[in-house]
């Protein structure tokens, strides 16, 4: 195992998260940020393989970005909760002197809700993922296709169409607060928690780098 100091892997369930987090690399210039996704399917088995790859490569913080639209009930929900319980938290590989943390970041119904939050807040119940996409398309044209993602750097694309990353963060945080207050199980995103953590690490590394430059000048 080759350790990658202060490194972060973001594992989505598909290409949407992969391309979105790639579009944010210029916003988090101090971070060793690597988006990843299962290449063959979106099953928990394949997600687990990506987690194992990230651990093996020495990433010490791993975020799993999860769509909750197909994990709301029955066996699929229970399988996911068991999977999350098994993997989430901080673990130590003693024989390799390596510690890593895994966190699950959930959005209901899907990551596109966070994209919608760039433009407006809503707590309405979306019955399926296409309904979220239709709501987003009222603010800017969007396709859930690799061709579209390759043609448009998503974060910059939303901001060019009068969306705001800070607005998205505030709306995501608001959705979680309302979820806790009302007990609703729909239309929420934990993405603000992810970016809060990334922001803290980014600031710490920027301060450390600045202090290092100042020390060398003395």
Short mmCIF file of C-alpha atoms in Angstrom, two decimals:
data_model
loop_
_atom_site.label_atom_id
_atom_site.label_comp_id
_atom_site.label_asym_id
_atom_site.label_seq_id
_atom_site.Cartn_x
_atom_site.Cartn_y
_atom_site.Cartn_z
CA UNK A 1 0.00 0.00 0.00
CA UNK A 2 1.30 3.45 -0.95
CA UNK A 3 -0.16 6.09 1.33
CA UNK A 4 -1.41 9.30 -0.24
CA UNK A 5 -1.20 11.94 2.49
CA UNK A 6 -4.43 13.88 3.21
CA UNK A 7 -6.13 12.24 0.24
CA UNK A 8 -9.85 12.07 -0.46
CA UNK A 9 -11.76 9.62 -2.64
CA UNK A 10 -15.36 10.41 -3.58
CA UNK A 11 -17.17 7.32 -4.80
CA UNK A 12 -20.49 7.85 -6.53
CA UNK A 13 -22.85 5.17 -7.71
CA UNK A 14 -22.52 6.25 -11.33
CA UNK A 15 -21.15 8.74 -13.83
CA UNK A 16 -23.18 11.72 -12.56
CA UNK A 17 -21.19 12.03 -9.35
CA UNK A 18 -17.93 11.25 -11.14
CA UNK A 19 -18.29 14.13 -13.60
CA UNK A 20 -19.70 16.53 -11.03
CA UNK A 21 -16.82 16.12 -8.59
CA UNK A 22 -14.32 16.32 -11.44
CA UNK A 23 -15.81 19.73 -12.25
CA UNK A 24 -15.05 20.88 -8.68
CA UNK A 25 -11.31 20.20 -8.72
CA UNK A 26 -10.54 23.86 -9.49
CA UNK A 27 -12.60 24.90 -6.46
CA UNK A 28 -10.63 22.68 -4.05
CA UNK A 29 -7.10 23.26 -5.27
CA UNK A 30 -5.41 22.15 -2.05
CA UNK A 31 -7.01 18.72 -1.99
CA UNK A 32 -5.91 15.46 -3.50
CA UNK A 33 -9.46 14.73 -4.64
CA UNK A 34 -10.24 11.69 -6.74
CA UNK A 35 -13.76 10.95 -7.99
CA UNK A 36 -14.43 7.25 -8.58
CA UNK A 37 -17.39 5.11 -9.62
CA UNK A 38 -18.16 1.45 -10.29
CA UNK A 39 -17.55 0.84 -13.99
CA UNK A 40 -19.92 -2.08 -14.52
CA UNK A 41 -22.97 -1.62 -12.28
CA UNK A 42 -24.38 0.35 -9.36
CA UNK A 43 -24.75 -2.63 -7.02
CA UNK A 44 -23.46 -2.60 -3.46
CA UNK A 45 -21.05 -5.37 -4.46
CA UNK A 46 -19.39 -3.09 -6.99
CA UNK A 47 -19.47 -0.13 -4.61
CA UNK A 48 -17.65 -2.30 -2.09
CA UNK A 49 -14.99 -3.10 -4.69
CA UNK A 50 -14.40 0.63 -5.24
CA UNK A 51 -14.12 1.19 -1.50
CA UNK A 52 -11.53 -1.58 -1.28
CA UNK A 53 -9.59 -0.05 -4.18
CA UNK A 54 -9.55 3.34 -2.45
CA UNK A 55 -8.32 1.81 0.79
CA UNK A 56 -5.66 -0.20 -1.04
CA UNK A 57 -4.43 2.94 -2.79
CA UNK A 58 -4.06 4.70 0.56
CA UNK A 59 -6.92 7.20 0.54
CA UNK A 60 -7.49 8.16 4.16
CA UNK A 61 -10.93 9.76 3.71
CA UNK A 62 -13.56 8.09 1.56
CA UNK A 63 -16.97 9.58 0.83
CA UNK A 64 -19.67 7.37 -0.70
CA UNK A 65 -22.25 9.57 -2.45
CA UNK A 66 -25.52 7.67 -2.44
CA UNK A 67 -28.86 8.07 -4.25
CA UNK A 68 -31.65 6.97 -1.91
CA UNK A 69 -34.40 6.59 -4.50
CA UNK A 70 -33.96 2.82 -4.72
CA UNK A 71 -33.17 2.25 -1.03
CA UNK A 72 -36.36 3.40 0.65
CA UNK A 73 -38.03 0.14 1.56
CA UNK A 74 -37.89 -3.63 1.67
CA UNK A 75 -34.82 -5.77 1.13
CA UNK A 76 -32.96 -3.08 -0.81
CA UNK A 77 -33.18 -0.69 2.12
CA UNK A 78 -32.13 -3.29 4.68
CA UNK A 79 -29.22 -4.44 2.51
CA UNK A 80 -28.04 -0.85 2.19
CA UNK A 81 -28.35 -0.14 5.93
CA UNK A 82 -26.37 -3.30 6.71
CA UNK A 83 -23.74 -2.31 4.15
CA UNK A 84 -23.48 1.20 5.59
CA UNK A 85 -23.21 -0.09 9.16
CA UNK A 86 -20.43 -2.47 8.12
CA UNK A 87 -18.32 0.16 6.35
CA UNK A 88 -18.98 3.59 7.86
CA UNK A 89 -16.62 5.04 10.46
CA UNK A 90 -12.90 5.21 11.16
CA UNK A 91 -10.82 2.06 10.97
CA UNK A 92 -7.15 1.23 11.51
CA UNK A 93 -5.06 -1.28 9.60
CA UNK A 94 -2.52 -1.90 12.33
CA UNK A 95 -0.04 -4.00 10.41
CA UNK A 96 0.23 -1.21 7.82
CA UNK A 97 -0.04 1.72 10.28
CA UNK A 98 -2.85 3.19 8.22
CA UNK A 99 -6.08 4.85 9.36
CA UNK A 100 -8.98 5.75 7.11
CA UNK A 101 -12.50 7.11 7.50
CA UNK A 102 -15.55 6.26 5.40
CA UNK A 103 -18.66 8.47 5.35
CA UNK A 104 -21.91 7.97 3.47
CA UNK A 105 -23.51 11.07 1.94
CA UNK A 106 -27.16 10.51 1.02
CA UNK A 107 -29.52 12.43 -1.24
CA UNK A 108 -33.18 11.60 -1.81
CA UNK A 109 -34.13 11.06 -4.48
CA UNK A 110 -30.83 11.54 -6.31
CA UNK A 111 -27.79 13.79 -6.75
CA UNK A 112 -29.75 15.91 -9.22
CA UNK A 113 -31.70 17.28 -6.24
CA UNK A 114 -28.48 18.97 -5.11
CA UNK A 115 -28.12 20.40 -8.63
CA UNK A 116 -31.67 21.76 -8.32
CA UNK A 117 -30.65 23.37 -5.04
CA UNK A 118 -28.22 25.55 -7.03
CA UNK A 119 -31.32 27.38 -8.24
CA UNK A 120 -34.13 26.99 -5.71
CA UNK A 121 -35.23 25.27 -2.54
CA UNK A 122 -38.01 22.72 -2.50
CA UNK A 123 -39.35 20.16 -0.08
CA UNK A 124 -41.92 18.69 -2.45
CA UNK A 125 -42.17 14.94 -2.81
CA UNK A 126 -40.69 13.68 -6.08
CA UNK A 127 -42.11 10.27 -6.96
CA UNK A 128 -39.19 9.29 -9.19
CA UNK A 129 -35.86 10.50 -10.51
CA UNK A 130 -37.26 11.83 -13.83
CA UNK A 131 -39.47 14.20 -11.82
CA UNK A 132 -36.34 15.73 -10.26
CA UNK A 133 -34.78 16.10 -13.70
CA UNK A 134 -37.90 17.85 -15.01
CA UNK A 135 -37.76 20.32 -12.11
CA UNK A 136 -34.08 20.99 -12.80
CA UNK A 137 -34.79 21.54 -16.49
CA UNK A 138 -37.08 24.42 -15.60
CA UNK A 139 -33.93 26.30 -14.55
CA UNK A 140 -31.40 25.04 -17.11
CA UNK A 141 -31.15 22.37 -19.75
CA UNK A 142 -29.77 19.13 -18.32
CA UNK A 143 -29.31 15.60 -19.61
CA UNK A 144 -28.29 12.62 -17.52
CA UNK A 145 -25.97 11.30 -20.23
CA UNK A 146 -22.22 10.90 -20.53
CA UNK A 147 -22.28 12.91 -23.76
CA UNK A 148 -23.77 15.87 -21.90
CA UNK A 149 -21.38 15.51 -18.95
CA UNK A 150 -18.36 15.47 -21.29
CA UNK A 151 -19.60 18.58 -23.07
CA UNK A 152 -20.40 20.57 -19.91
CA UNK A 153 -18.33 20.95 -16.76
CA UNK A 154 -21.32 20.60 -14.43
CA UNK A 155 -20.47 22.96 -11.56
CA UNK A 156 -19.42 25.77 -13.91
CA UNK A 157 -22.38 25.04 -16.19
CA UNK A 158 -24.90 25.54 -13.38
CA UNK A 159 -23.23 28.77 -12.27
CA UNK A 160 -23.21 30.12 -15.84
CA UNK A 161 -26.97 29.58 -15.83
CA UNK A 162 -27.42 31.70 -12.68
CA UNK A 163 -27.12 28.84 -10.23
CA UNK A 164 -25.06 29.27 -7.08
CA UNK A 165 -22.91 26.74 -5.25
CA UNK A 166 -23.38 28.61 -1.96
CA UNK A 167 -27.14 28.59 -2.50
CA UNK A 168 -26.99 24.82 -3.08
CA UNK A 169 -25.09 24.38 0.19
CA UNK A 170 -27.59 26.49 2.15
CA UNK A 171 -30.54 24.65 0.59
CA UNK A 172 -29.02 21.24 1.30
CA UNK A 173 -28.38 22.20 4.93
CA UNK A 174 -31.95 23.51 5.18
CA UNK A 175 -33.32 20.23 3.82
CA UNK A 176 -31.48 18.25 6.51
CA UNK A 177 -32.65 20.60 9.27
CA UNK A 178 -36.25 20.23 8.14
CA UNK A 179 -35.82 16.46 7.85
CA UNK A 180 -34.70 16.31 11.49
CA UNK A 181 -37.47 18.64 12.65
CA UNK A 182 -40.33 17.05 10.75
CA UNK A 183 -39.16 13.44 10.34
CA UNK A 184 -39.82 13.49 6.58
CA UNK A 185 -37.96 10.87 4.56
CA UNK A 186 -37.90 12.61 1.19
CA UNK A 187 -36.27 15.54 -0.62
CA UNK A 188 -33.08 16.01 1.36
CA UNK A 189 -29.36 16.04 0.75
CA UNK A 190 -26.34 15.62 3.00
CA UNK A 191 -24.04 17.19 0.42
CA UNK A 192 -23.52 20.30 2.56
CA UNK A 193 -21.94 18.06 5.21
CA UNK A 194 -19.51 16.66 2.65
CA UNK A 195 -18.48 20.10 1.41
CA UNK A 196 -18.17 21.44 4.94
CA UNK A 197 -15.61 18.71 5.62
CA UNK A 198 -13.80 19.37 2.33
CA UNK A 199 -13.76 23.10 3.09
CA UNK A 200 -12.22 22.56 6.52
CA UNK A 201 -9.48 20.36 5.06
CA UNK A 202 -8.90 22.80 2.19
CA UNK A 203 -8.50 25.73 4.60
CA UNK A 204 -6.18 23.78 6.88
CA UNK A 205 -3.93 22.78 3.99
CA UNK A 206 -3.93 26.31 2.54
CA UNK A 207 -2.99 27.76 5.94
CA UNK A 208 -0.28 25.15 6.40
CA UNK A 209 1.15 25.89 2.96
CA UNK A 210 1.09 29.64 3.66
CA UNK A 211 2.82 29.14 7.02
CA UNK A 212 5.43 26.98 5.31
CA UNK A 213 6.19 29.70 2.77
CA UNK A 214 6.42 32.32 5.55
CA UNK A 215 8.81 30.11 7.56
CA UNK A 216 11.10 29.62 4.56
CA UNK A 217 11.27 33.38 3.99
CA UNK A 218 12.39 34.10 7.57
#
